[in-house]
Coordinates of C-alpha atoms in Angstrom, one line a residue:
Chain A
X1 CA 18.4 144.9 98.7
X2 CA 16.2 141.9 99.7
X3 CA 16.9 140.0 96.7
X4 CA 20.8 140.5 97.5
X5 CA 20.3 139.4 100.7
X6 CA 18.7 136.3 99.3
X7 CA 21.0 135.8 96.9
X8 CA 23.7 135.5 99.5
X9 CA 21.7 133.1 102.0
X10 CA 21.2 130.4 98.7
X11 CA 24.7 131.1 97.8
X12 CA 26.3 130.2 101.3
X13 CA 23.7 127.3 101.4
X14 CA 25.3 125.9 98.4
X15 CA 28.6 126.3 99.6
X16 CA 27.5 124.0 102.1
X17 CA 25.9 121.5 100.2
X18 CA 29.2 121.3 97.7
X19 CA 31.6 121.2 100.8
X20 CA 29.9 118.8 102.8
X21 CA 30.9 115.7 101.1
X22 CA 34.4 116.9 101.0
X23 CA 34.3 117.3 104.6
X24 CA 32.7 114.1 105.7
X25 CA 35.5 112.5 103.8
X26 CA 38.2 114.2 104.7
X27 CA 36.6 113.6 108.6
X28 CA 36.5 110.0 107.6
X29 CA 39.9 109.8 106.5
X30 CA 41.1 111.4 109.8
X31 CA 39.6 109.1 111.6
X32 CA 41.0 106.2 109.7
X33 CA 44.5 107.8 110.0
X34 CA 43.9 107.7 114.0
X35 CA 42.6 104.2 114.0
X36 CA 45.6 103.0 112.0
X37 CA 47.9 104.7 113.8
X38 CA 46.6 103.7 117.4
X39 CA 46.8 99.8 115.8
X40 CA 49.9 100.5 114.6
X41 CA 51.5 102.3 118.0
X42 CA 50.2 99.2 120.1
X43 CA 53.6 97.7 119.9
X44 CA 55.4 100.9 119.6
X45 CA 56.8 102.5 122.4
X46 CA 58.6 105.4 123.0
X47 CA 61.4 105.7 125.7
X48 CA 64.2 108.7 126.9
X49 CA 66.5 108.6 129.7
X50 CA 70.4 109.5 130.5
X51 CA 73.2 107.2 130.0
X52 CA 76.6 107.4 131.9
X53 CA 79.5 106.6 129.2
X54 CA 83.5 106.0 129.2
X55 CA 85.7 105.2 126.8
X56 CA 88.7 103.1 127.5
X57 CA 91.9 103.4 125.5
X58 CA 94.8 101.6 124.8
X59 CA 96.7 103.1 122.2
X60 CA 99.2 100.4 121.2
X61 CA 102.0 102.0 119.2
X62 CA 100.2 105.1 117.6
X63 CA 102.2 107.6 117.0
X64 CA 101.5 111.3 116.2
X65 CA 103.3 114.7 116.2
X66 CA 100.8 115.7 118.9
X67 CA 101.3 115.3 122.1
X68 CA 97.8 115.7 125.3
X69 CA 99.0 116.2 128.7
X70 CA 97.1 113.0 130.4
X71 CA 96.6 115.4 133.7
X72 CA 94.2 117.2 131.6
X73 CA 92.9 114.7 129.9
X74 CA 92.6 110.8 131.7
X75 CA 89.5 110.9 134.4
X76 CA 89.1 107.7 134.5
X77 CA 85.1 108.1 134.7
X78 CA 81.8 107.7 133.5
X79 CA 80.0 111.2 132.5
X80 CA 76.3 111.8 132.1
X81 CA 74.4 112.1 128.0
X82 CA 70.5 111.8 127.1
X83 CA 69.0 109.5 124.4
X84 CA 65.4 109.2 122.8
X85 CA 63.8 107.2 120.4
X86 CA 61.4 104.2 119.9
X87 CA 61.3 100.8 120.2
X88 CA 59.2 98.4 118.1
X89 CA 58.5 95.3 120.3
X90 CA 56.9 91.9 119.3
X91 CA 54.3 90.4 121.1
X92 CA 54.6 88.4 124.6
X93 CA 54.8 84.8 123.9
X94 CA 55.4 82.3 126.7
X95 CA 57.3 84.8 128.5
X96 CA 59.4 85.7 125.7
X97 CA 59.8 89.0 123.4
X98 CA 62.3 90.6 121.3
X99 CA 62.7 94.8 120.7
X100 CA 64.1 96.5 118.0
X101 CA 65.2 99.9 119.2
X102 CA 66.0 103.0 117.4
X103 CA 67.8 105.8 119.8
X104 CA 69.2 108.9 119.3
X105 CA 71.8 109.6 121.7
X106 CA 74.1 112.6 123.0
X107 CA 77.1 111.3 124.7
X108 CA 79.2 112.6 127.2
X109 CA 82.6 110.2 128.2
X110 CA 84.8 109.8 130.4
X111 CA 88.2 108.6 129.1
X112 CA 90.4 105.6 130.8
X113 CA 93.7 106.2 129.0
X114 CA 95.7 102.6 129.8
X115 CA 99.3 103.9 128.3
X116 CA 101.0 107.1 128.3
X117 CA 104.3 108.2 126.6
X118 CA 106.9 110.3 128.1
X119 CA 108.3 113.3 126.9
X120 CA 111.9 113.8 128.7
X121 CA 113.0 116.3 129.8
X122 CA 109.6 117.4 130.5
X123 CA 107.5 116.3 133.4
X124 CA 104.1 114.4 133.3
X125 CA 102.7 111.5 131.7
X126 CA 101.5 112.4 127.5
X127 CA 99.5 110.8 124.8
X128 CA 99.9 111.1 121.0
X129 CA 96.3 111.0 120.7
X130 CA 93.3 112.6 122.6
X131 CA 89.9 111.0 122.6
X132 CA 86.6 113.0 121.7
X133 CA 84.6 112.8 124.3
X134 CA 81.3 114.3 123.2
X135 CA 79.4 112.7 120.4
X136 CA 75.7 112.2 118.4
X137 CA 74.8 108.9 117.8
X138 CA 72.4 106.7 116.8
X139 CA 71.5 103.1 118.6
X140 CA 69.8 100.0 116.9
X141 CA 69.8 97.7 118.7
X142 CA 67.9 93.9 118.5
X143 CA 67.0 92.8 121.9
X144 CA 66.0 89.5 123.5
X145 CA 63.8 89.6 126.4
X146 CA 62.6 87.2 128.9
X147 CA 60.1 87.4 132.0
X148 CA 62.0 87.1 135.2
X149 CA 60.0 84.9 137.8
X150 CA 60.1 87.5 140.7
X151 CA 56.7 88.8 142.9
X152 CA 53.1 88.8 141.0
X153 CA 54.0 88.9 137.1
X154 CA 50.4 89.4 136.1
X155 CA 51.0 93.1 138.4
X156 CA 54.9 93.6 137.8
X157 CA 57.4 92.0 135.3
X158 CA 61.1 92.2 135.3
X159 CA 62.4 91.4 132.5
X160 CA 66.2 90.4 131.4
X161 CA 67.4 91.7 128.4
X162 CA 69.8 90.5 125.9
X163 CA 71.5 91.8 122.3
X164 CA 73.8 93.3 120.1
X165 CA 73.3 96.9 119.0
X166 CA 75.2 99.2 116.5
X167 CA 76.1 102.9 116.7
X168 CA 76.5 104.8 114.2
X169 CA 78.4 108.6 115.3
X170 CA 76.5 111.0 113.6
X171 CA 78.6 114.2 115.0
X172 CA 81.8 114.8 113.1
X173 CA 85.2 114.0 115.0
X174 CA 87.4 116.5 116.3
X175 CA 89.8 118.3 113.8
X176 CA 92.7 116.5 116.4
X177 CA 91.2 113.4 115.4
X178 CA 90.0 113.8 111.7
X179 CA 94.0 114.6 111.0
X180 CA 95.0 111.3 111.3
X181 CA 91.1 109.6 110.7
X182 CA 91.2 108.0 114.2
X183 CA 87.6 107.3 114.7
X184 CA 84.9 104.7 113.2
X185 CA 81.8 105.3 112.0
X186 CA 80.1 102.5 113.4
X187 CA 80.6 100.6 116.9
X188 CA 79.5 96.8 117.5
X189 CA 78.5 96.2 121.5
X190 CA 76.7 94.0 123.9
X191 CA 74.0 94.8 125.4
X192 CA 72.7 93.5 128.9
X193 CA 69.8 94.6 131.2
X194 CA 66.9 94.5 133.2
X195 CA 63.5 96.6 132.5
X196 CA 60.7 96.4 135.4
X197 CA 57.3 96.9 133.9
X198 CA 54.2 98.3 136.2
X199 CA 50.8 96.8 135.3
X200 CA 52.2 98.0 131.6
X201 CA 51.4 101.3 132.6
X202 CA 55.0 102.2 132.0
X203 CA 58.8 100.7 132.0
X204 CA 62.0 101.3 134.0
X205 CA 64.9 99.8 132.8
X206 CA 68.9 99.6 133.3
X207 CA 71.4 98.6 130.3
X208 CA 74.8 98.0 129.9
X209 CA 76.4 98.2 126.8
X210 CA 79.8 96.9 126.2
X211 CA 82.3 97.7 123.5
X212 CA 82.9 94.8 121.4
X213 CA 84.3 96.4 118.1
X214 CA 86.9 99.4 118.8
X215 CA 85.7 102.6 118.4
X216 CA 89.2 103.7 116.8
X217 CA 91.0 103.0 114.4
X218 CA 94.1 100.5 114.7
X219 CA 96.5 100.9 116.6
X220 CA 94.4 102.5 119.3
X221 CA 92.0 99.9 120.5
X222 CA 88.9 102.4 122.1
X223 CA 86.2 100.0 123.4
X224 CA 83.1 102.5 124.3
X225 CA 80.9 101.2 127.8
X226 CA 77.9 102.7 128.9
X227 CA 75.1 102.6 131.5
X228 CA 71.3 103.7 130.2
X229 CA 68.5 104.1 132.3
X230 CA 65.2 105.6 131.3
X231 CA 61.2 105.2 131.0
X232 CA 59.7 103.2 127.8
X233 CA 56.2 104.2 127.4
X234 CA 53.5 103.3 124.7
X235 CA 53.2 105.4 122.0
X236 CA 49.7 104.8 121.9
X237 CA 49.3 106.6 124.9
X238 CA 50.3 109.6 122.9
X239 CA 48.2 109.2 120.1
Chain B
X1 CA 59.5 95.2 93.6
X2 CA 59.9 99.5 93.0
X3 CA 58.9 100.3 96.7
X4 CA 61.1 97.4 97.5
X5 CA 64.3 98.6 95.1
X6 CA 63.6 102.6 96.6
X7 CA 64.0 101.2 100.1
X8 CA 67.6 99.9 99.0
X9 CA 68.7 102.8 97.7
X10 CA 67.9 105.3 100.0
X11 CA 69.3 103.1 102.9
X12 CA 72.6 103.0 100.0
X13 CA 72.6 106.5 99.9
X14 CA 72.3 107.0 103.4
X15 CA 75.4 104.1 104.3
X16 CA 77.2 106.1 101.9
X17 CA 76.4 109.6 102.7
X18 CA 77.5 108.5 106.5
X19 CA 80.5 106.6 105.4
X20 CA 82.2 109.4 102.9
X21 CA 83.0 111.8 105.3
X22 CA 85.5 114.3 103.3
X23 CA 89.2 113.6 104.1
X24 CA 91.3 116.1 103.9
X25 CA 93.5 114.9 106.9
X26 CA 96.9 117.1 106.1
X27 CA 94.9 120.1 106.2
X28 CA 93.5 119.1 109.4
X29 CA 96.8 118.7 111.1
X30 CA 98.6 121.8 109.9
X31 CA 94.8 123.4 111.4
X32 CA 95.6 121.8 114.6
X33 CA 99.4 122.3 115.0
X34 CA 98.7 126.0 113.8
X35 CA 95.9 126.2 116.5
X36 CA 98.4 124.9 119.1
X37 CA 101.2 126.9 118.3
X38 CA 99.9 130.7 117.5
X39 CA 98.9 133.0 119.5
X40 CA 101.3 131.7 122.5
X41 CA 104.8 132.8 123.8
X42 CA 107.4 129.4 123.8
X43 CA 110.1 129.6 126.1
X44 CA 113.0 127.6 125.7
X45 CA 113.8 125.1 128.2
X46 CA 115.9 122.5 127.2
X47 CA 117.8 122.0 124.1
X48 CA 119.5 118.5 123.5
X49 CA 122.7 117.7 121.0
X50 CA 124.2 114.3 120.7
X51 CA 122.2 113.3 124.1
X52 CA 123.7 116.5 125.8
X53 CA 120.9 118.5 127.5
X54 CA 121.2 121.8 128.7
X55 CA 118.8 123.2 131.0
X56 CA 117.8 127.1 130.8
X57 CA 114.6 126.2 133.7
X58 CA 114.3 129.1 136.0
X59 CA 116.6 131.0 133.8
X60 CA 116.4 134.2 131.2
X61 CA 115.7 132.2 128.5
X62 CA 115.1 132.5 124.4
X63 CA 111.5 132.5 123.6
X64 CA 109.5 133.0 120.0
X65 CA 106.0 134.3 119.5
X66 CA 103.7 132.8 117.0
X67 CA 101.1 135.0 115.8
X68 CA 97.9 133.6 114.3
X69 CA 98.5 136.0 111.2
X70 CA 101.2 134.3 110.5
X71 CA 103.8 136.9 111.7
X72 CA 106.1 135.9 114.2
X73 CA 108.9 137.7 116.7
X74 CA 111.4 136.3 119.0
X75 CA 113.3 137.3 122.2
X76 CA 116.5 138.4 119.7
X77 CA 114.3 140.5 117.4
X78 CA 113.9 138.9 114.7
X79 CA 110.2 139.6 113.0
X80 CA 108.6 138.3 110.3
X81 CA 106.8 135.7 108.9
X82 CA 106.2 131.3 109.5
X83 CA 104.5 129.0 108.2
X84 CA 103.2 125.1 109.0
X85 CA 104.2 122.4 106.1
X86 CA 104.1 119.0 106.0
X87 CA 106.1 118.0 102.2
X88 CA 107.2 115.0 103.6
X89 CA 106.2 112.7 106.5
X90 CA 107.2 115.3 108.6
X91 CA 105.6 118.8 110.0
X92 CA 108.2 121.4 109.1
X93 CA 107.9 125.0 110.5
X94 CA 109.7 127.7 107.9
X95 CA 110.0 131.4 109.4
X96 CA 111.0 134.2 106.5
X97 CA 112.0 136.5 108.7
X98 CA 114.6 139.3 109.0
X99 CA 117.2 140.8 112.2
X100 CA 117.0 143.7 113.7
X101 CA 120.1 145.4 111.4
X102 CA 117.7 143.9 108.6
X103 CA 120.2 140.7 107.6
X104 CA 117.6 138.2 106.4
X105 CA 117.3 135.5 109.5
X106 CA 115.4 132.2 107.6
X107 CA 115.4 129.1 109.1
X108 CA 113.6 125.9 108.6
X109 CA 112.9 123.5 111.6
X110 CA 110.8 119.6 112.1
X111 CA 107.8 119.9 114.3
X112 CA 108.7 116.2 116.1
X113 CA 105.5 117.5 119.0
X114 CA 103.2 119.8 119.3
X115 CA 100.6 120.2 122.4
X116 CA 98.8 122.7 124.2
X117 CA 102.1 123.4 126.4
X118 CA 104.7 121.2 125.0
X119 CA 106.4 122.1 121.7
X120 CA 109.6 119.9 120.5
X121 CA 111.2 121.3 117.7
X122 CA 114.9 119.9 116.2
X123 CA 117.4 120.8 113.3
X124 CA 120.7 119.3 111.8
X125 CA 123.5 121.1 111.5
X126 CA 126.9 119.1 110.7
X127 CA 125.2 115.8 110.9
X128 CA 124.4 116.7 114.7
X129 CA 120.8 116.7 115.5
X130 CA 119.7 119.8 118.3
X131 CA 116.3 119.2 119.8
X132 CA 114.7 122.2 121.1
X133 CA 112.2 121.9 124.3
X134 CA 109.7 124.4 124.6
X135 CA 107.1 125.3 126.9
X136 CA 103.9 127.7 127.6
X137 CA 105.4 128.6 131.0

C-alpha cells in the first residue's frame, strides 16, 4: 500500500515536471497576446450611441399598382435607432487626425414624402410607393478631424469633423419594395460634426450625415439624413 | 502576395454576396397584392364608364370577400375560387366561380391599385372601359 502511495506522489510529480514547460509557454504566449493587443487597441476605440433618422422622398414619376394612404404613412420626422462599432484613429499631428469608422447601425426613420398622387373619387392624398423605415446597416466612414481652438485644449478638445461615409443595408427590404427592387444597397453621404474630448478619458460627439447618393432607385429620389450622438471610448480600456 | 490575393477575394465574395440579393420581383407583388386584398370585405363605392361616375356612398352597396385560401363570395352569392396574375404588364384578378342556381359566374378583371383600403379594379365590355372603386369601409 505504501509503495502505491509512492508510486502515485512520483507519478503526479512527473506530471508536473512534463507540464510545466507547456504551461510557462502557453502563460508567455498569453501574455504576449495582451501586450499586442493593448499596443494594438491604443488607437482603437470603441463608441455606441443613438441616431435620429428621416428619409425624404420625392418620387418623380414612379408608378406602381400600389397605392399607401400618405395619412398613415408621411410624418415628416426624425425617429430614434442605435449603432456600435469601432473606430481606428491615426495619431494627433499638429492638431490634425483622420478616423476610419466601422458602425453597425439599427435605423428607425421618419419619412418626408414631397409628392402625392390622387386617387378620385376617393379622398386623401396616396403614394405608389411606401418607404421602409426600419433597417440594418453598416457605416464606414473616413473622417477628417481638426482641433477647435476653444477653452484649455491640453484639458478639453473639440474637435470638427469632416468626411464621406458609405452604408451598406444589411436588412432585406420590404416585400412592398423588393416587388419593384426600389432600394440600393449602398448609400453615399456627408458627414459633419463635432466630438468634445475630456482629458482623453472619454468622447462625446454630434454628426450629421447627409444623403448625397439616393437611397432608391430612379425615379424616386430617397436622400437618407441622420443625427448621431454617442460616447467613443478606447478600447484599451477594455483590454 | 497569397494573404494579399485571400483578402481580395473574400471582400469579392462578400460585395457579391451583398449585392445578389435573389429577385424574384413578380412573386413579390402578387405576395403583396394577395396580402392587401384577402381576408378583407370590398364594398363598392364608385364605378366610373366613359367618365360617368356613379356614387353608391352611404348606400346598400355590392361588396366581394377575398379569402386568403383562395375562395371568394360576393354580396350576389356567387362562391368560388380567384386568383392574382400578372401575364402581361398588368395585375389581373380571375375568379372561377359559380351562382347560386349553379350557372358558372367567371370573370376576369385588371388590378389598376391596390392598398390597404383602396382597391381599383376595371373591365372592357363593348370597347367601354368600367372602373370599379372599392373600399375597406
Amino acid at each position: 500500500m505504501k509503495a502505491l502511495k509512492l508510486q502515485w506522489r512520483q507519478l503526479f510529480i512527473l506530471l508536473m515536471i512534463a507540464i510545466t514547460p507547456q504551461f510557462l509557454a502557453a502563460q508567455s504566449f498569453f501574455t504576449k497576446s495582451k501586450t499586442f493587443l493593448q499596443s494594438k487597441a491604443n488607437g482603437i476605440y470603441l463608441f455606441a450611441g443613438m441616431d435620429l433618422a428621416k428619409q425624404n422622398i420625392a418620387t418623380g414619376n414612379y408608378s406602381s399598382a400600389f397605392n399607401y394612404n400618405l395619412s398613415n404613412y408621411n410624418n415628416n420626422a426624425f425617429k430614434p435607432g442605435f449603432f456600435a462599432g469601432l473606430s481606428a484613429q491615426t495619431g494627433n499631428k499638429k492638431n490634425h487626425s483622420y478616423s476610419f469608422d466601422f458602425g453597425v447601425h439599427r435605423m428607425s426613420t421618419g419619412t418626408n414624402y414631397k409628392e402625392s398622387v390622387a386617387l378620385q373619387p376617393f379622398l386623401g392624398s396616396y403614394s405608389n410607393f411606401k418607404a421602409d423605415n426600419v433597417f440594418w446597416m453598416l457605416n464606414t466612414a473616413v473622417h477628417y478631424k481638426t482641433v477647435l481652438n476653444i477653452s484649455d485644449t491640453s484639458k478639453f478638445k473639440f474637435r470638427l469633423v469632416l468626411g464621406p461615409s458609405i452604408d451598406t443595408r444589411l436588412s432585406k427590404s420590404s416585400e412592398d419594395n423588393m416587388a419593384h427592387s426600389n432600394y440600393h444597397r449602398f448609400v453615399l453621404r456627408g458627414d459633419i460634426g463635432l466630438e468634445f474630448t475630456n482629458r482623453n478619458y472619454y468622447t462625446f460627439f454630434l454628426h450629421y450625415k447627409q444623403g448625397i447618393s439616393s437611397f432608391t432607385a430612379a425615379p424616386i429620389n430617397t436622400t437618407l439624413n441622420s443625427f448621431d450622438f454617442g460616447m467613443l471610448v478606447k478600447a484599451s480600456d477594455f483590454f | 502576395m497569397k494573404i494579399k490575393n485571400n483578402y481580395f477575394t473574400i471582400a469579392f465574395l462578400f460585395i457579391t454576396g451583398l449585392s445578389a440579393c435573389s429577385k424574384n420581383e413578380t412573386a413579390a407583388e402578387l405576395n403583396v397584392t394577395k396580402g392587401m386584398l384577402s381576408d378583407k370585405t370590398w364594398y363598392l363605392d364608385y364605378s366610373v364608364t366613359n367618365n360617368v361616375t356613379k356614387s353608391y356612398v352611404g348606400q346598400t352597396t355590392y361588396f366581394i370577400n377575398f379569402l386568403k385560401n383562395g375562395q371568394t363570395k360576393d354580396s350576389d352569392g356567387i362562391i368560388g375560387y380567384y386568383a392574382i396574375q400578372k401575364p402581361t404588364n398588368i395585375l389581373q384578378l380571375y375568379v372561377n366561380a359559380s351562382t347560386i342556381s349553379g350557372a358558372p359566374a367567371n370573370y376576369t378583371y385588371a388590378i389598376e391599385s391596390v392598398g390597404v383600403q383602396n382597391l381599383i379594379l376595371s373591365y372592357t365590355k363593348n370597347g367601354a372601359k368600367t372602373q370599379l372603386y372599392y373600399s375597406t369601409k
